Amino acid sequence: MSETIEKVTCLIIGSGPAGYTAAIYAARANMNPVLYQGTQPGGQLTTTNEVENFPGYPEGVTGPEMMVQLQAQAERFDTDVRHGWVTKVDFSGPVHKVWVNDTKEIHCDTVIISTGASAKYLGLESEQKYLKLGGGVSACAVCDGFFYRNQEVVIVGAGDSACEEAHYLSKLCKKVTMLVRRDEFRASKIMEARVKNTKNIEILFNTETDEVLGDGQVVTGVRVFNNKTGAKHEIPATGFFVAIGHKPNTDIFKDYLDMDETGYIINVPGSSKTNVEGVFVSGDAADHVYRQAVTAAGTGCMAALDAERWLAAKDASFEVSTPTYN
Ligand SMILES: Cc1cc2nc3c(=O)[nH]c(=O)nc-3n(C[C@H](O)[C@H](O)[C@H](O)COP(=O)(O)OP(=O)(O)OC[C@H]3O[C@@H](n4cnc5c(N)ncnc54)[C@H](O)[C@@H]3O)c2cc1C
């Protein structure tokens, strides 16, 4: 049963760098944003201990600390940050309807989607153990490759992203062993050629992970098996990178918004606009290319500015407060 329907000018779904940045801009533009955090307050960065590439932190910062600060900054301008999971939307009419925890119904002038994406993992117990310990399992070479300089790492995957990440790691690491499950790549020929022509990348076809090995704290190697012969062997490594894809958290929007085949929301190029008027997207929910905190924050800013301008165009009494720069 629905509680009383609430009316909101700007609803932000998600509390990662995209959502909080959108909130900072929307709040400072008098849009009284309401932000729902979802089940992962602070988003993906809360699962990492070291963020060294977000501008403004010369000594680096832990992911949870950075996200607490982003939340505080959004709240400083009176963003209404709430616990709750958006379970359903209806974007079919002029009023955008959103349900939280299946009960609370909200009618919104504008909606900013910042629901992010989740990296896929193999699901092995040993992989999850060292992932949770922050001991050498990662799904992001650009984020974590730097910590494995001059070391030996293993990467799993066979698509374009896996090839790109393996190539990125090859420039930092002493050796990269790439595990490919089938006897061929899924990647484009050009990406395949790039890894094949890189001296310190060794490719093992028909090879899968049996166990991520470690000393109880950090990864020390990977035991692999050949899925044709069953033969097993161990590869010494301090890092285990998983590059088997991401799943955008966008299922609840699929009846209304244009998406690619993986579920990334398609935005109008150069803006945060979706195919539905008044609904905007930011961060990893629409980004299968960069997937970084700073790009998520940047598109969060774009979404709030786009929402503000959209409101102003619709309602002459709503004044655009953001200066434009030439
Ligand atoms: C282990 C790890 C380390 C990383 N390290 C770095 C790094 O060092 N530097 C860097 O730049 N990037 C790093 N990244 C990538 C970075 O975390 C992401 O690019 C960034 O967090 C994306 O931000 P976002 O706001 O789009 O989404 P996310 O951070 O994914 O946040 C999504 C938010 O949406 C909420 N949500 C989802 N569905 C719903 C719903 N239905 N209702 C309500 N809320 C919902 C979630 O609870 C969450 O709060 C790392 C990622 C991982 C996994």
Coordinates of C-alpha atoms and ligand atoms in Angstrom, one line a residue:
M1 CA 0.0 0.0 0.0
S2 CA 1.3 3.5 -0.9
E3 CA 2.0 6.1 1.8
T4 CA 1.1 9.7 1.0
I5 CA 2.6 10.8 -2.3
E6 CA 5.5 13.2 -2.0
K7 CA 6.3 15.8 -4.6
V8 CA 10.0 16.4 -5.3
T9 CA 11.7 18.9 -7.7
C10 CA 14.8 16.8 -8.2
L11 CA 15.2 13.2 -7.2
I12 CA 18.7 11.7 -7.4
I13 CA 19.0 7.9 -7.3
G14 CA 22.4 6.7 -6.1
S15 CA 25.1 7.9 -3.7
G16 CA 28.3 7.4 -5.6
P17 CA 30.5 10.2 -6.9
A18 CA 27.9 10.9 -9.6
G19 CA 25.0 11.2 -7.3
Y20 CA 26.7 13.3 -4.6
T21 CA 28.1 15.7 -7.2
A22 CA 24.7 16.1 -8.9
A23 CA 23.4 16.8 -5.4
I24 CA 25.9 19.5 -4.7
Y25 CA 25.1 21.3 -7.9
A26 CA 21.3 20.8 -7.7
A27 CA 21.2 22.0 -4.0
R28 CA 23.3 25.1 -4.8
A29 CA 20.8 25.8 -7.7
N30 CA 17.8 25.8 -5.3
M31 CA 16.4 22.5 -6.6
N32 CA 16.0 21.0 -3.1
P33 CA 17.3 17.6 -4.2
V34 CA 16.3 14.4 -2.4
L35 CA 18.9 11.7 -2.8
Y36 CA 18.3 8.0 -2.2
Q37 CA 21.5 6.1 -1.2
G38 CA 20.5 2.6 -2.1
T39 CA 22.0 -0.5 -0.4
Q40 CA 25.6 0.7 -1.0
P41 CA 25.8 4.2 0.6
G42 CA 28.9 5.9 -1.0
G43 CA 28.9 3.5 -4.0
Q44 CA 31.7 1.4 -5.4
L45 CA 34.5 3.4 -3.9
T46 CA 33.6 2.3 -0.4
T47 CA 35.1 -1.1 -1.4
T48 CA 38.6 0.3 -1.9
N49 CA 41.2 1.4 0.5
E50 CA 43.3 3.5 -1.8
V51 CA 42.2 6.2 -4.2
E52 CA 45.2 8.0 -5.6
N53 CA 43.8 9.5 -8.8
F54 CA 41.0 11.7 -7.7
P55 CA 42.1 15.3 -8.0
G56 CA 42.5 17.2 -4.7
Y57 CA 44.0 14.5 -2.6
P58 CA 47.8 14.7 -3.1
E59 CA 48.4 12.0 -0.5
G60 CA 45.6 9.8 -1.7
V61 CA 42.5 9.0 0.3
T62 CA 40.6 5.9 1.3
G63 CA 37.4 5.3 -0.7
P64 CA 35.1 5.3 2.4
E65 CA 36.7 8.6 3.6
M66 CA 36.3 10.3 0.3
M67 CA 32.6 9.3 0.1
V68 CA 31.9 10.5 3.6
Q69 CA 33.3 13.9 2.6
L70 CA 31.3 14.0 -0.6
Q71 CA 28.1 13.3 1.4
A72 CA 29.0 16.0 3.9
Q73 CA 29.5 18.5 1.1
A74 CA 26.1 17.6 -0.5
E75 CA 24.4 17.9 3.0
R76 CA 26.1 21.2 3.6
F77 CA 23.9 22.7 1.0
D78 CA 20.8 20.9 2.4
T79 CA 20.5 17.9 0.1
D80 CA 18.0 15.6 1.7
V81 CA 20.0 12.3 1.8
R82 CA 17.9 9.3 2.6
H83 CA 18.2 5.6 3.1
G84 CA 16.1 3.6 0.6
W85 CA 16.2 1.5 -2.6
V86 CA 14.2 2.6 -5.6
T87 CA 12.2 -0.5 -6.7
K88 CA 10.0 0.8 -9.5
V89 CA 9.6 3.8 -11.8
D90 CA 7.0 5.0 -14.2
F91 CA 8.3 7.5 -16.8
S92 CA 5.3 7.1 -19.1
G93 CA 3.6 10.4 -18.3
P94 CA 4.5 14.0 -17.7
V95 CA 5.0 13.4 -14.0
H96 CA 7.9 11.0 -13.3
K97 CA 6.8 8.5 -10.7
V98 CA 9.3 6.7 -8.5
W99 CA 8.7 4.1 -5.7
V100 CA 11.0 3.6 -2.8
N101 CA 11.2 0.2 -1.0
D102 CA 8.0 -0.7 -2.9
T103 CA 5.9 1.5 -0.7
K104 CA 6.7 5.2 -0.8
E105 CA 5.5 6.9 -4.0
I106 CA 7.3 10.1 -5.2
H107 CA 6.3 12.4 -8.0
C108 CA 9.3 14.2 -9.5
D109 CA 9.8 17.1 -11.9
T110 CA 13.3 15.8 -12.7
V111 CA 15.1 12.5 -12.0
I112 CA 18.9 12.0 -12.1
I113 CA 19.9 8.4 -12.4
S114 CA 23.3 7.7 -10.7
T115 CA 22.9 4.0 -10.0
G116 CA 26.3 2.9 -11.2
A117 CA 27.4 -0.4 -12.3
S118 CA 28.8 -3.6 -10.7
A119 CA 31.9 -5.4 -11.8
K120 CA 31.4 -9.1 -12.5
Y121 CA 33.6 -11.5 -10.6
L122 CA 34.3 -15.2 -11.1
G123 CA 32.6 -16.0 -7.8
L124 CA 35.4 -18.3 -6.5
E125 CA 35.7 -18.3 -2.7
S126 CA 39.4 -17.5 -2.8
E127 CA 38.8 -14.6 -5.2
Q128 CA 36.1 -13.1 -2.9
K129 CA 38.3 -13.6 0.2
Y130 CA 41.2 -11.5 -1.2
L131 CA 38.8 -9.0 -2.8
K132 CA 37.2 -8.3 0.6
L133 CA 40.6 -8.2 2.3
G134 CA 41.8 -5.7 -0.3
G135 CA 44.7 -8.1 -0.7
G136 CA 45.3 -8.2 -4.4
V137 CA 42.1 -8.9 -6.3
S138 CA 40.8 -6.0 -8.5
A139 CA 38.3 -5.4 -11.3
C140 CA 40.0 -2.1 -12.4
A141 CA 43.4 -2.0 -13.9
V142 CA 43.4 1.8 -14.3
C143 CA 42.5 2.2 -10.6
D144 CA 44.8 -0.4 -9.1
G145 CA 47.5 -1.2 -11.7
F146 CA 49.9 1.3 -10.2
F147 CA 50.1 -0.6 -7.0
Y148 CA 51.6 -3.6 -8.9
R149 CA 54.5 -1.8 -10.6
N150 CA 57.3 -4.1 -11.5
Q151 CA 55.4 -7.1 -10.2
E152 CA 53.8 -10.1 -11.9
V153 CA 50.0 -10.1 -12.3
V154 CA 47.3 -12.4 -13.8
I155 CA 44.3 -11.1 -15.6
V156 CA 41.1 -13.0 -16.6
G157 CA 39.1 -12.1 -19.7
A158 CA 39.0 -12.2 -23.5
G159 CA 37.0 -9.1 -24.6
D160 CA 38.1 -5.7 -25.7
S161 CA 38.2 -4.4 -22.1
A162 CA 40.3 -7.3 -20.9
C163 CA 42.8 -6.6 -23.8
E164 CA 42.9 -2.9 -23.0
E165 CA 43.4 -3.6 -19.3
A166 CA 46.1 -6.2 -19.9
H167 CA 47.9 -3.8 -22.2
Y168 CA 47.6 -1.0 -19.6
L169 CA 49.1 -3.4 -16.9
S170 CA 51.9 -4.4 -19.3
K171 CA 53.3 -0.9 -19.1
L172 CA 53.5 -1.0 -15.3
C173 CA 54.1 -4.6 -14.5
K174 CA 57.0 -7.0 -15.0
K175 CA 54.8 -9.7 -16.5
V176 CA 51.1 -10.1 -17.2
T177 CA 49.6 -13.5 -17.7
M178 CA 46.2 -13.4 -19.5
L179 CA 43.8 -16.3 -18.9
V180 CA 41.4 -16.9 -21.8
R181 CA 38.7 -19.5 -21.3
R182 CA 38.2 -20.4 -24.9
D183 CA 40.7 -21.1 -27.7
E184 CA 40.2 -17.6 -29.1
F185 CA 39.6 -14.0 -28.0
R186 CA 36.2 -12.3 -28.1
A187 CA 38.0 -9.0 -28.6
S188 CA 38.3 -7.1 -31.9
K189 CA 41.3 -8.1 -34.1
I190 CA 43.1 -4.9 -33.4
M191 CA 42.9 -5.3 -29.6
E192 CA 43.8 -9.0 -29.9
A193 CA 46.9 -8.0 -32.0
R194 CA 47.9 -5.4 -29.4
V195 CA 48.1 -7.9 -26.6
K196 CA 49.7 -10.6 -28.8
N197 CA 52.4 -8.2 -29.8
T198 CA 53.3 -7.1 -26.3
K199 CA 56.4 -8.9 -25.1
N200 CA 55.5 -9.1 -21.4
I201 CA 52.0 -10.4 -21.9
E202 CA 51.7 -14.2 -21.9
I203 CA 48.3 -15.5 -23.1
L204 CA 47.1 -18.9 -21.9
F205 CA 44.1 -20.2 -24.0
N206 CA 41.6 -22.8 -22.7
T207 CA 42.7 -21.8 -19.2
E208 CA 40.6 -21.1 -16.2
T209 CA 41.2 -20.1 -12.6
D210 CA 41.1 -23.0 -10.1
E211 CA 42.1 -20.9 -7.0
V212 CA 43.5 -17.6 -6.1
L213 CA 46.4 -18.4 -3.8
G214 CA 47.6 -16.3 -0.9
D215 CA 49.2 -16.2 2.5
G216 CA 45.9 -15.3 4.3
Q217 CA 46.4 -11.6 3.8
V218 CA 47.6 -11.0 0.2
V219 CA 47.6 -12.8 -3.1
T220 CA 50.8 -14.8 -3.9
G221 CA 49.7 -16.6 -7.0
V222 CA 47.0 -18.3 -9.0
R223 CA 46.4 -22.0 -9.6
V224 CA 45.0 -22.5 -13.1
F225 CA 43.7 -25.5 -15.1
N226 CA 43.5 -26.3 -18.8
N227 CA 39.9 -27.0 -19.6
K228 CA 40.8 -29.4 -22.4
T229 CA 43.4 -31.5 -20.6
G230 CA 42.6 -30.8 -16.9
A231 CA 46.3 -30.1 -16.3
K232 CA 46.9 -27.7 -13.4
H233 CA 49.7 -25.4 -12.6
E234 CA 50.5 -22.4 -10.4
I235 CA 51.5 -18.9 -11.6
P236 CA 53.3 -16.6 -9.2
A237 CA 51.5 -13.3 -9.0
T238 CA 50.8 -10.5 -6.5
G239 CA 47.7 -9.2 -8.3
F240 CA 44.7 -10.9 -9.8
F241 CA 42.6 -8.8 -12.2
V242 CA 39.2 -9.8 -13.3
A243 CA 38.0 -8.2 -16.6
I244 CA 34.9 -10.2 -17.5
G245 CA 32.5 -7.2 -17.7
H246 CA 30.3 -5.0 -15.7
K247 CA 26.5 -5.0 -15.1
P248 CA 24.9 -1.5 -15.0
N249 CA 22.3 -1.2 -12.2
T250 CA 19.6 -0.1 -14.6
D251 CA 17.1 -3.0 -14.7
I252 CA 14.2 -0.9 -13.2
F253 CA 14.5 1.6 -16.0
K254 CA 14.5 -0.8 -19.0
D255 CA 10.8 -0.3 -19.9
Y256 CA 11.3 3.5 -20.4
L257 CA 14.9 4.3 -21.2
D258 CA 17.0 3.5 -24.3
M259 CA 19.9 1.2 -23.4
D260 CA 22.6 -0.7 -25.2
E261 CA 22.6 -4.5 -25.1
T262 CA 24.4 -4.6 -21.8
G263 CA 22.0 -2.3 -20.1
Y264 CA 24.0 1.0 -20.1
I265 CA 21.6 3.9 -20.5
I266 CA 22.1 5.8 -23.7
N267 CA 22.4 9.5 -23.3
V268 CA 22.2 12.2 -25.9
P269 CA 25.8 12.7 -26.9
G270 CA 27.5 15.6 -25.1
S271 CA 24.8 15.8 -22.4
S272 CA 23.2 13.8 -19.7
K273 CA 19.7 13.7 -21.3
T274 CA 18.0 10.4 -21.8
N275 CA 15.2 9.7 -24.3
V276 CA 12.7 10.8 -21.6
E277 CA 12.2 14.5 -21.0
G278 CA 13.3 15.5 -17.5
V279 CA 15.2 12.2 -16.8
F280 CA 19.0 12.5 -16.8
V281 CA 21.7 10.0 -16.3
S282 CA 25.2 10.3 -14.8
G283 CA 28.2 8.1 -13.9
D284 CA 28.8 4.5 -14.6
A285 CA 25.1 3.7 -15.3
A286 CA 25.8 5.3 -18.8
D287 CA 29.5 4.8 -19.1
H288 CA 31.1 1.6 -20.3
V289 CA 34.3 3.4 -21.4
Y290 CA 35.9 5.4 -18.6
R291 CA 34.3 4.1 -15.4
Q292 CA 36.2 6.4 -13.1
A293 CA 35.2 8.4 -10.0
V294 CA 36.2 11.7 -11.6
T295 CA 34.3 11.1 -14.8
A296 CA 31.2 10.0 -12.7
A297 CA 31.5 13.2 -10.7
G298 CA 31.8 15.2 -14.0
T299 CA 28.7 13.7 -15.5
G300 CA 26.9 14.2 -12.1
C301 CA 27.6 17.9 -12.5
M302 CA 26.3 17.8 -16.1
A303 CA 23.1 16.1 -15.0
A304 CA 22.3 18.7 -12.4
L305 CA 23.0 21.6 -14.8
D306 CA 20.9 19.9 -17.5
A307 CA 18.1 19.3 -15.0
E308 CA 18.2 22.9 -13.9
R309 CA 18.1 24.3 -17.4
W310 CA 15.3 21.9 -18.4
L311 CA 13.2 23.1 -15.4
A312 CA 13.9 26.7 -16.3
A313 CA 12.8 26.2 -19.9
K314 CA 9.6 24.5 -18.7
D315 CA 8.7 26.8 -15.9
A316 CA 9.6 30.5 -16.4
S317 CA 9.3 31.1 -12.6
F318 CA 12.2 28.7 -12.1
E319 CA 15.4 30.8 -12.4
V320 CA 18.6 29.3 -13.6
S321 CA 21.1 30.2 -11.0
T322 CA 24.2 28.7 -12.5
P323 CA 26.5 31.2 -14.3
T324 CA 27.5 30.3 -17.8
Y325 CA 31.1 30.9 -18.9
N326 CA 32.2 31.9 -22.4
Ligands
LIG1 C1 37.4 -1.9 -6.0 C2 37.2 -0.6 -6.9 C3 38.2 0.3 -6.9 C4 38.1 1.5 -7.6 N1 39.1 2.4 -7.5 C5 39.0 3.5 -8.2 C6 40.0 4.5 -8.2 O1 41.0 4.4 -7.5 N2 39.8 5.7 -8.9 C7 38.7 5.9 -9.6 O2 38.5 7.0 -10.2 N3 37.7 5.0 -9.7 C8 37.8 3.8 -9.1 N4 36.9 2.8 -9.2 C9 35.7 3.1 -10.1 C10 34.7 4.0 -9.4 O3 34.4 3.5 -8.1 C11 33.5 4.2 -10.2 O4 33.8 4.6 -11.5 C12 32.5 5.2 -9.5 O5 32.2 4.8 -8.2 C13 31.2 5.3 -10.3 O6 30.4 6.2 -9.6 P1 28.8 6.2 -9.8 O7 28.4 7.4 -8.9 O8 28.4 6.2 -11.2 O9 28.3 4.9 -9.2 P2 28.6 3.9 -8.0 O10 29.8 4.4 -7.2 O11 28.6 2.6 -8.5 O12 27.3 4.2 -7.0 C14 26.1 3.7 -7.4 C15 25.1 4.1 -6.3 O13 23.8 3.8 -6.7 C16 23.1 3.2 -5.7 N5 22.0 2.5 -6.3 C17 22.0 1.5 -7.3 N6 20.8 1.1 -7.6 C18 19.9 1.8 -6.8 C19 18.5 1.8 -6.6 N7 17.7 1.0 -7.3 N8 18.0 2.6 -5.7 C20 18.8 3.5 -5.0 N9 20.1 3.5 -5.1 C21 20.7 2.7 -6.0 C22 24.1 2.4 -4.9 O14 23.6 2.1 -3.6 C23 25.3 3.3 -5.0 O15 25.2 4.2 -3.9 C24 36.9 1.7 -8.4 C25 35.9 0.7 -8.5 C26 36.1 -0.4 -7.7 C27 34.9 -1.5 -7.7

